Short mmCIF file of C-alpha atoms and ligand atoms in Angstrom, two decimals:
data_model
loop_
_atom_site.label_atom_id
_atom_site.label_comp_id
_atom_site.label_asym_id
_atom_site.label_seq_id
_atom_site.Cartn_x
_atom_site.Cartn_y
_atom_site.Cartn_z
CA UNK R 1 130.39 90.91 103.74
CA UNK R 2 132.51 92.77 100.59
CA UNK R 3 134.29 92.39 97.79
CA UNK R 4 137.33 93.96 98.70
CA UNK R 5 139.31 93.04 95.00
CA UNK R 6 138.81 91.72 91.87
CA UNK R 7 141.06 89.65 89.13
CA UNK R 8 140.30 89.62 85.99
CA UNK R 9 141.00 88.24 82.72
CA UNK R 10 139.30 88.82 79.20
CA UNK R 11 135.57 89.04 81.03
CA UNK R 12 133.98 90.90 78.70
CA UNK R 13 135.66 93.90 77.09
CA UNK R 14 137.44 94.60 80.41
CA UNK R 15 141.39 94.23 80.37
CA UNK R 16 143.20 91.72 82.23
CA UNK R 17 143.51 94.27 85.93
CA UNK R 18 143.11 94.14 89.19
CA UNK R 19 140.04 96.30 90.90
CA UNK R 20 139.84 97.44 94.62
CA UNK R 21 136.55 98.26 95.86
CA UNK R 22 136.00 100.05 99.24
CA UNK R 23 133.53 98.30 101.59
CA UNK R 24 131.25 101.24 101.69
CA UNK R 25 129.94 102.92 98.83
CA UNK R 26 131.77 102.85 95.25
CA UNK R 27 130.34 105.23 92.47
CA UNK R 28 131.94 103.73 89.22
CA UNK R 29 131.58 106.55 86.43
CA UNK R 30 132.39 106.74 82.43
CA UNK R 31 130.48 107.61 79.05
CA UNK R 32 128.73 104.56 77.64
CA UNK R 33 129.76 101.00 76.31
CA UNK R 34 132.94 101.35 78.51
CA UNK R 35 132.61 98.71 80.77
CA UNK R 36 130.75 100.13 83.56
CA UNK R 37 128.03 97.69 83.52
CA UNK R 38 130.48 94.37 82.65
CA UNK R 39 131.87 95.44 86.16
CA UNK R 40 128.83 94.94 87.91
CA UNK R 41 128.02 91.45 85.86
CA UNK R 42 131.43 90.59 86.71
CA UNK R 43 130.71 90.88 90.93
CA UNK R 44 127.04 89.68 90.15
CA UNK R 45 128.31 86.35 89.03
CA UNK R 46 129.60 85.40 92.63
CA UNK R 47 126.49 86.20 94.29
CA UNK R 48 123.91 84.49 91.49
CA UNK R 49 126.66 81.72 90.19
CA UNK R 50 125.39 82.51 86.63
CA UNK R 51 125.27 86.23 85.08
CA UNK R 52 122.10 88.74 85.32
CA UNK R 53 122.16 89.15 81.17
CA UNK R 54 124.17 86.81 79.21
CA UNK R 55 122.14 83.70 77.97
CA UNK R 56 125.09 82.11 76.78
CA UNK R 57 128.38 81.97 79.81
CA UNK R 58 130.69 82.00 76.22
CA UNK R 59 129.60 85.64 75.99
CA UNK R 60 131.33 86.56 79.12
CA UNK R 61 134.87 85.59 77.35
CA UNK R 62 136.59 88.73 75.37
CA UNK R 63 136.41 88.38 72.04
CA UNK R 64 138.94 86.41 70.49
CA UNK R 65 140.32 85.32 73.71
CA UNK R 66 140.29 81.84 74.34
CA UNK R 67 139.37 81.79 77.90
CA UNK R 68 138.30 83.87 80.60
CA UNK R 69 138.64 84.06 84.62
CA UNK R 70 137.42 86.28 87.54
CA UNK R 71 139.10 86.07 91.27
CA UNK R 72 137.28 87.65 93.95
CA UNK R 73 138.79 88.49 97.31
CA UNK R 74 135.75 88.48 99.80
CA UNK R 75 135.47 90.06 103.49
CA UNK R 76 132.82 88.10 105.58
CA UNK R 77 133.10 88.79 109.11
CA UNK R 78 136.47 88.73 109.88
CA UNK R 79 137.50 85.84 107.28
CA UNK R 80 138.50 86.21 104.03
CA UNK R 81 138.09 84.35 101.35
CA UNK R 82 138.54 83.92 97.23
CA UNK R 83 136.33 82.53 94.86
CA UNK R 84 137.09 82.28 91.45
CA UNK R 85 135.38 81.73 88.01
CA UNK R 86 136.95 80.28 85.03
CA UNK R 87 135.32 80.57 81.99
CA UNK R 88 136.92 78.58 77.94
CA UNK R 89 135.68 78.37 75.01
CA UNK R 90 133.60 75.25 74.27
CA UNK R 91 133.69 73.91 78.06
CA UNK R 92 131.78 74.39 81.12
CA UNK R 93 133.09 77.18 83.76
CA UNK R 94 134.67 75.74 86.28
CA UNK R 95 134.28 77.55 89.93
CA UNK R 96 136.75 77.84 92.94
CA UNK R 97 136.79 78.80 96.42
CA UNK R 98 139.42 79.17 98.26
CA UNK R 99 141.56 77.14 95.52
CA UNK R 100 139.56 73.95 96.25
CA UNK R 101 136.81 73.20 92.87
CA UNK R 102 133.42 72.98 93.71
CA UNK R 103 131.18 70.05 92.41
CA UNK R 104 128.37 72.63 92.15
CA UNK R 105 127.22 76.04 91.96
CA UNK R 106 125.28 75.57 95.08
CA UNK R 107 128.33 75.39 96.97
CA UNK R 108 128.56 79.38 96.10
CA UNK R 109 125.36 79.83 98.03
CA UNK R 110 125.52 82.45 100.58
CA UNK R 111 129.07 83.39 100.04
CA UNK R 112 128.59 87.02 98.72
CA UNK R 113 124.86 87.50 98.21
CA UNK R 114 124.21 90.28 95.97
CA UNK R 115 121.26 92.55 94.97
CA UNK R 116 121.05 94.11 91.52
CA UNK R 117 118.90 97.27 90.31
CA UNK R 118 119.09 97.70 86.78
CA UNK R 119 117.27 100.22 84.53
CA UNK R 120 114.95 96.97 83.18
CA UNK R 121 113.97 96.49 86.85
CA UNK R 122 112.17 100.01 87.06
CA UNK R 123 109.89 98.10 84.55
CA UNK R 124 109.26 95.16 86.88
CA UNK R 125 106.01 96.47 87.40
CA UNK R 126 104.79 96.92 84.27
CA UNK R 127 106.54 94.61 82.06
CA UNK R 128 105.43 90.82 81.68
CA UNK R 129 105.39 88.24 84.56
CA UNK R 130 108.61 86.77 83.58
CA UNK R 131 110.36 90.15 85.12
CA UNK R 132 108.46 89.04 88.29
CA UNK R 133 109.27 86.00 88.16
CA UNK R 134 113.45 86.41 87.65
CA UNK R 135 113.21 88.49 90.62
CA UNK R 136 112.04 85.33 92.76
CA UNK R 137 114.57 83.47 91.32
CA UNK R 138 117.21 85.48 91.92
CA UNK R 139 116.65 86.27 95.38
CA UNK R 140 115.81 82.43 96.02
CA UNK R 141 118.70 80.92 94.33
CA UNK R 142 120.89 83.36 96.74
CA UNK R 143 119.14 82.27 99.59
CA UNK R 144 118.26 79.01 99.47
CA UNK R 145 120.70 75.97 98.13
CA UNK R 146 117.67 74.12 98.07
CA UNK R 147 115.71 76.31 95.53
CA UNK R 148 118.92 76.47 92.95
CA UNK R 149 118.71 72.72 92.95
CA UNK R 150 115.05 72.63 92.56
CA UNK R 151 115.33 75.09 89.86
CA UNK R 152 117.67 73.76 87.82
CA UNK R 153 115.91 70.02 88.05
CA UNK R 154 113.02 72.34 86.46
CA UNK R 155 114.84 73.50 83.87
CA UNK R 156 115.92 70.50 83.11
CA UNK R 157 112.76 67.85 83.09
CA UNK R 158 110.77 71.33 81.56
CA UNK R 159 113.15 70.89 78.17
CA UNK R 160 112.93 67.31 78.23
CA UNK R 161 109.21 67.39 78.51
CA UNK R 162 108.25 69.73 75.51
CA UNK R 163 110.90 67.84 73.54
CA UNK R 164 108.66 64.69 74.28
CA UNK R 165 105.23 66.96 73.54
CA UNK R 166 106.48 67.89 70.26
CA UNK R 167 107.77 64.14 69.21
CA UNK R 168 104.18 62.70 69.83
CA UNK R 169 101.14 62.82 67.56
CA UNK R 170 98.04 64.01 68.58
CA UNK R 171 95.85 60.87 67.84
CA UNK R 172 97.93 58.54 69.33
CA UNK R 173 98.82 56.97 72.84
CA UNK R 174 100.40 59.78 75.37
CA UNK R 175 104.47 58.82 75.75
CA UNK R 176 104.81 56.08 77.99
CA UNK R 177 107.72 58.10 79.89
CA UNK R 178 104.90 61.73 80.00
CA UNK R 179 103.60 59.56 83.82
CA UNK R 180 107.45 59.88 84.89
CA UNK R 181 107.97 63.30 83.57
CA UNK R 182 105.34 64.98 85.14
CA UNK R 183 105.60 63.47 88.74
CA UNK R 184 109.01 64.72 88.99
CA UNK R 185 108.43 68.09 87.71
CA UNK R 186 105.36 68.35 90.14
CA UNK R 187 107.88 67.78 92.75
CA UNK R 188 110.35 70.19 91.70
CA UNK R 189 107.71 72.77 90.86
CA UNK R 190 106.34 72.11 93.94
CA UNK R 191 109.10 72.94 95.93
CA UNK R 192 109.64 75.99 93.61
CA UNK R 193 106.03 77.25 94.31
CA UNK R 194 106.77 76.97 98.22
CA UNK R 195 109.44 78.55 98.65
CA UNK R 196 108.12 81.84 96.16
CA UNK R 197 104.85 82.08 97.66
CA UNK R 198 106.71 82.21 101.31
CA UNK R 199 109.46 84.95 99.86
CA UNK R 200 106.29 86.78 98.41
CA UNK R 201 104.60 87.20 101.83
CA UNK R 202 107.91 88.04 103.55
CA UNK R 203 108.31 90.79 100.78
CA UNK R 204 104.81 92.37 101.24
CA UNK R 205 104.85 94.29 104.72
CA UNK R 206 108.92 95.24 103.66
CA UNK R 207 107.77 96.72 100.78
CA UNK R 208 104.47 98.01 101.52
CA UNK R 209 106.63 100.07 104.23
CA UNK R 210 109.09 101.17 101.97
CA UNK R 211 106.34 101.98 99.24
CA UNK R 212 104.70 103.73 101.87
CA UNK R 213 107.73 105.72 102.93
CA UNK R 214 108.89 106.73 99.21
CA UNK R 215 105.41 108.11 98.18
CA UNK R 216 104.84 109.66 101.25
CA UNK R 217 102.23 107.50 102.90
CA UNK R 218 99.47 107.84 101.11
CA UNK R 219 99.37 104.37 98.92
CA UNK R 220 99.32 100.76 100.59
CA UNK R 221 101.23 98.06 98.23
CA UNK R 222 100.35 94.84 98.44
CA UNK R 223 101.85 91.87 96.68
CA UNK R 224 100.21 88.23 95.99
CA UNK R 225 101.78 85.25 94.53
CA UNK R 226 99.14 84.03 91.30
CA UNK R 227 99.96 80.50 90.97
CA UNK R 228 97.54 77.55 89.31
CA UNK R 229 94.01 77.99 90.08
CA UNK R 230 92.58 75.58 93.57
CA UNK R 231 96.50 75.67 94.84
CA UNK R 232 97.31 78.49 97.82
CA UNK R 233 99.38 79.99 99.81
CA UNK R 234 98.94 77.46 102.62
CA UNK R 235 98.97 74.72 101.11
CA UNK R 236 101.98 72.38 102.30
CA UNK R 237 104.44 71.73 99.66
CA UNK R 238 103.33 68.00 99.43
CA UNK R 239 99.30 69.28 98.42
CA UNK R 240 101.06 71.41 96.20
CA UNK R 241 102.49 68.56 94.53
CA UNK R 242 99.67 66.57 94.30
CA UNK R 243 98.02 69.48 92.70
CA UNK R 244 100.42 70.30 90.14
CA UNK R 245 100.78 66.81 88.88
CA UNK R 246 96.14 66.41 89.19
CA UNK R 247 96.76 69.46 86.49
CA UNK R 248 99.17 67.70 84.18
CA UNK R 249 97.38 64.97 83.99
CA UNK R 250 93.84 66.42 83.43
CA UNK R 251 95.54 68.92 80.95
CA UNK R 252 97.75 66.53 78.77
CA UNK R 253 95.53 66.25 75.80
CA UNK R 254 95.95 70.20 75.31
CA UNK R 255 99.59 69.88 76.80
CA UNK R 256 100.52 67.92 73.67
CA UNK R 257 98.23 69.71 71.06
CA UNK R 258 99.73 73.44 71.81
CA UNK R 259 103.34 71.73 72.47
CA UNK R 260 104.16 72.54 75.62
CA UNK R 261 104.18 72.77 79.37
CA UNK R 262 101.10 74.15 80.59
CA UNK R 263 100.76 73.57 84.24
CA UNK R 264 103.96 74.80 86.53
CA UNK R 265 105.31 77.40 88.17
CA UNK R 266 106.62 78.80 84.93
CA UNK R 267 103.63 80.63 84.32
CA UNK R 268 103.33 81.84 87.78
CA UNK R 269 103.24 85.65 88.30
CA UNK R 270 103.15 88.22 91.19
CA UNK R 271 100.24 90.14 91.35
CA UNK R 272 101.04 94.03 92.51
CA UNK R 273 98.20 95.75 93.87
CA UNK R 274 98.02 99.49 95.27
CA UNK R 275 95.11 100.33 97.50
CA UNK R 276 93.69 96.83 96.10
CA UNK R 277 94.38 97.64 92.76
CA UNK R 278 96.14 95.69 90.36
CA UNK R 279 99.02 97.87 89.33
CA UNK R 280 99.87 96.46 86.01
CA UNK R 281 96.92 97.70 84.55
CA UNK R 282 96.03 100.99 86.65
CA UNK R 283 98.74 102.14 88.11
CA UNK R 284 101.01 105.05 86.62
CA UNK R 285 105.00 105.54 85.56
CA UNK R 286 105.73 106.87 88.71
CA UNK R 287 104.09 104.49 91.11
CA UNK R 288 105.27 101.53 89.04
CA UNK R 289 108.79 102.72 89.62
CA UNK R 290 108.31 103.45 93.59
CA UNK R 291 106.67 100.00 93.70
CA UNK R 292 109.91 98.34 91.48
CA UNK R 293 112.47 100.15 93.82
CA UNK R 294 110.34 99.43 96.78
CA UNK R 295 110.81 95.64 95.97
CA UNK R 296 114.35 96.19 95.09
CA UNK R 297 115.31 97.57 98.71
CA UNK R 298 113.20 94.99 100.29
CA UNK R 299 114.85 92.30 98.83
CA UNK R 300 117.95 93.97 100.50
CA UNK R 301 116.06 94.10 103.78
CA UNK R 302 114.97 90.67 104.02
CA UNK R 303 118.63 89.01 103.10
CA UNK R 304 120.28 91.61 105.40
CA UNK R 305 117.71 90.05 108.03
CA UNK R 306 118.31 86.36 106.80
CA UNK R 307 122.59 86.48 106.61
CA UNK R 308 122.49 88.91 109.47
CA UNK R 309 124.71 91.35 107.13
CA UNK R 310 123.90 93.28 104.04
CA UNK R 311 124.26 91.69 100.52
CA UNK R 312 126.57 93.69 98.09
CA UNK R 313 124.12 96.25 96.60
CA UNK R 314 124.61 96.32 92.91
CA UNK R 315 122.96 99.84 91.46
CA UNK R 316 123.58 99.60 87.06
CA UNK R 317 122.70 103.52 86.61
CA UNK R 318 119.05 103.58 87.90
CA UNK R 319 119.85 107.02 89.55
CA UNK R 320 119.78 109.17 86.61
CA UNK R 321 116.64 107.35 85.74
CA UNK R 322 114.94 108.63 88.83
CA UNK R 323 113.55 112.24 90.10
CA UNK R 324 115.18 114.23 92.89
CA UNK R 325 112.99 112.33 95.74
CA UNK R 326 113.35 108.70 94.65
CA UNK R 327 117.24 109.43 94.58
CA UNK R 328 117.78 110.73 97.58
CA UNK R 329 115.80 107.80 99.34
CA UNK R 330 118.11 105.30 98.11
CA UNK R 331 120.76 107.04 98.63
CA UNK R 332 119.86 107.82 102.04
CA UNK R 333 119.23 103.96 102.68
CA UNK R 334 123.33 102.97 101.37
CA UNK R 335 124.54 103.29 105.20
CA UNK R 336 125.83 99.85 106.18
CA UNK R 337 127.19 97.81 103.59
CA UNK R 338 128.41 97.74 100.24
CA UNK R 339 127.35 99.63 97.19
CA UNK R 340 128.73 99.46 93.92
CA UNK R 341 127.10 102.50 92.03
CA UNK R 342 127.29 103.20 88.13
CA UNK R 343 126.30 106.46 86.29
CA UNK R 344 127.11 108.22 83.42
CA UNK R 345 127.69 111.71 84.87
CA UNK R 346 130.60 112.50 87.21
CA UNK R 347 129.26 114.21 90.30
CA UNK R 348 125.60 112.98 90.43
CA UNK R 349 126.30 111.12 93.96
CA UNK R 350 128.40 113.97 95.55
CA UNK R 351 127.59 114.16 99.41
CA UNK R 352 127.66 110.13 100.01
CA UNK R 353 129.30 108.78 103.11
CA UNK R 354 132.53 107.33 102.80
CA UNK R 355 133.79 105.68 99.41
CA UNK R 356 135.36 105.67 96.34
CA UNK R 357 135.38 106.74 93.00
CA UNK R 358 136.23 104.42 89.83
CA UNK R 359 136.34 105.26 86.72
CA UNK R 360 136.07 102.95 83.40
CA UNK R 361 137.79 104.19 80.10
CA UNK R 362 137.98 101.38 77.58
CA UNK R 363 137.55 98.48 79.31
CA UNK R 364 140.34 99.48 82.39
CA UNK R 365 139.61 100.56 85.83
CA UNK R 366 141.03 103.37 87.34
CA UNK R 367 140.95 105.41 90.40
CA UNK R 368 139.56 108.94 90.43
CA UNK R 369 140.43 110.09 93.88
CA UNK R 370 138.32 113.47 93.35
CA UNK R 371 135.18 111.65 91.50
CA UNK R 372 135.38 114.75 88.87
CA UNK R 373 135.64 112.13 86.05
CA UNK R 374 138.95 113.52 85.44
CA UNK R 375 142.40 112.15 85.30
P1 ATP Y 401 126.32 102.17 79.29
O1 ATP Y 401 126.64 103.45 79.99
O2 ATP Y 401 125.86 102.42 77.90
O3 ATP Y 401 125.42 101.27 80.05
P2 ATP Y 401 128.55 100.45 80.00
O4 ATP Y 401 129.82 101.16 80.38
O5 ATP Y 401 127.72 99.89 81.08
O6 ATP Y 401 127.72 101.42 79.06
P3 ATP Y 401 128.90 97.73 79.14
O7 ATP Y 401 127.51 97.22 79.04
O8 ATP Y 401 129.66 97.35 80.34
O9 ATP Y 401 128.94 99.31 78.97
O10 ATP Y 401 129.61 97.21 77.81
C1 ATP Y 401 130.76 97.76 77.29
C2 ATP Y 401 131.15 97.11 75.99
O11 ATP Y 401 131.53 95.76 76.22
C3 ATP Y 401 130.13 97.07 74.87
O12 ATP Y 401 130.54 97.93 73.85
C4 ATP Y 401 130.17 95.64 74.37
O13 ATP Y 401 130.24 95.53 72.98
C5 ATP Y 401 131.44 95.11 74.99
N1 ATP Y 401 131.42 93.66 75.18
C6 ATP Y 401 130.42 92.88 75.67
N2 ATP Y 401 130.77 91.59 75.70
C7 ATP Y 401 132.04 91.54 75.20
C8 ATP Y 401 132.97 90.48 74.96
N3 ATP Y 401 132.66 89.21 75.25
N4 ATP Y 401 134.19 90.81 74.46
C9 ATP Y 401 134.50 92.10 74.19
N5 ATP Y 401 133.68 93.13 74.38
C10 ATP Y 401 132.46 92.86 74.88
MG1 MG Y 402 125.67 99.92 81.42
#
């Protein structure tokens, strides 16, 4: 599946245009703060319903403008479809596919699944578990309809739980509604927990290979989902659960003194290990950044595996951030599929397979038939 065009109107600083991509590989180039990356965010938003960097959806209108929309023309199998975003000031986006408005961002689920490498991903590795954690959720909520629900019910009962923490004095009775609170958040966290700790074993043996084949064999990655202390990885979702909640309860004394939610997957983490090693602490520049774009392409493995097509590859100018070898693997692993490619320099992806070459000046999207970076 592709993106094979783009509408849009005041997203970001990018003029109101019309983009065609190729369904192979597209190397977008220009100097910074032209647009380049909005581009990307702009495609992202079909694949993740929600944007990879902007907390707040009004960022994503122009400034000044009042409202903002994107139309994307999509190539899945033979059918074609268009989904559409409309963003205004002071209301909720409202989403489309094929012209009929969809009660829920679920509904986008599946319809063009997208993975994203960004610079702040070569730091997945090293960087706090909250990193590790986004790049569950991102993968999840693509995959699963099930897991955006679940998430945002988290999200949700997590606010209204610390809001309830905070209102209630230490000293006196626990909120009669804390009971209600926590067994639904158990559930949802539950369900979160189960469905990460299963993507985190399907990830291992993709990326140990890939690890394995970017540093040349001699390192074995390993990867292990660090959830609550006495729960596991085979523990049905249901024990989970039970589990979760067990920890609320016994914990809601010091719950309600610090303020917050303690127990949940929220303060989950993946735990990298090299040759048994935990990675955060030991394990060096380079091998954090073969281990981050080892994940990376495996996430691409497994939902090329799960949709039986590739997802929309989404590179935001990681290639200039890595050596001569690390390049070249990706690029040698872009076959099938489409890539959307940004970069600063003109030229540094000369010798790709089939494609084409965009370039962004000032917020508009042109052609640039010999990829020179001139007009
Ligand atoms: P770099 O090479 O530095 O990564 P880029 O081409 O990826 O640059 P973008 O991140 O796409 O640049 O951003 C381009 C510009 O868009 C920035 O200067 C930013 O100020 C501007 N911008 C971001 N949001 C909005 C908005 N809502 N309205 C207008 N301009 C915006
Ligand atoms: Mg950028």
């Amino acid at each position: 599946m592709y993106i094979a065009r783009l509408d849009l109107r005041d997203f970001r600083n990018l003029t109101t245009q019309t983009v065609s991509f190729s369904p192979h590989v597209n190397v977008v180039t220009g100097d910074n703060a032209q647009g380049k990356s909005n581009l990307l965010e702009a495609v992202f938003y079909f694949g993740g319903g929600k944007s990879f960097r902007a907390r707040r959806e009004q960022e994503l209108i122009r400034f000044g403008a009042a409202a903002a929309a994107l139309t994307a023309h999509i190539v899945s199998g033979r059918r074609a479809q268009t989904l559409e975003a409309r963003f205004s000031a002071g209301a909720r986006r409202v989403l489309f596919a094929n012209g009929v408005k969809l009660s829920s961002p679920r509904e986008l689920v599946g319809r063009l699944p997208c993975v994203f490498f960004g610079p702040e991903d070569l730091d997945i590795v090293r960087a706090g578990a909250a990193s590790r954690r986004r790049f569950l959720d991102l993968a999840l909520c693509q995959l699963r309809p099930r897991y955006l629900t679940a998430l945002s019910e988290y999200v949700r009962l997590y606010g209204h739980k610390t809001r309830l923490l905070r209102d209630s004095r230490p000293g006196t009775a626990l909120p009669d509604a804390l009971p209600v609170f926590n067994s639904r958040l158990a559930a949802a966290g539950a369900a979160l927990t189960r469905y990460r700790m299963d993507f985190a074993a399907r990830v291992t043996p993709a990326a140990a290979a890939l690890h394995g084949a970017i540093s040349g064999g001699r390192e074995a990655l390993s990867l292990r989902y660090v959830t609550h202390g006495g729960l596991g990885p085979d523990d049905p979702e249901e024990a989970l659960a039970a589990g979760l909640l067990a920890l609320m309860e016994e914990r809601a004394e010091a719950e309600r003194a610090a303020a917050r939610c303690l127990v949940g997957p929220h303060r989950d983490d993946i735990e990298l290990l090299l040759d048994g090693v935990p990675m955060r602490a030991f394990g060096s520049q380079g091998q954090s950044r073969t281990a981050a774009l080892a994940l990376k392409l495996a996430e691409r493995d497994i939902f090329r595996e799960e949709l039986g097509e590739p997802p929309v590859l989404l590179l935001d100018d990681v290639l200039s951030e890595l050596d001569g070898r690390r390049q070249d693997f990706i690029l040698h692993r872009l076959e099938g599929g489409q890539v959307i490619i940004t970069c600063c320099e003109p030229g540094r992806t000369t010798g790709l397979p089939e494609g084409k070459n965009l370039l962004v000046e000032a917020g508009r999207v042109t052609a640039d038939d010999d990829g020179s970076g001139n007009r």
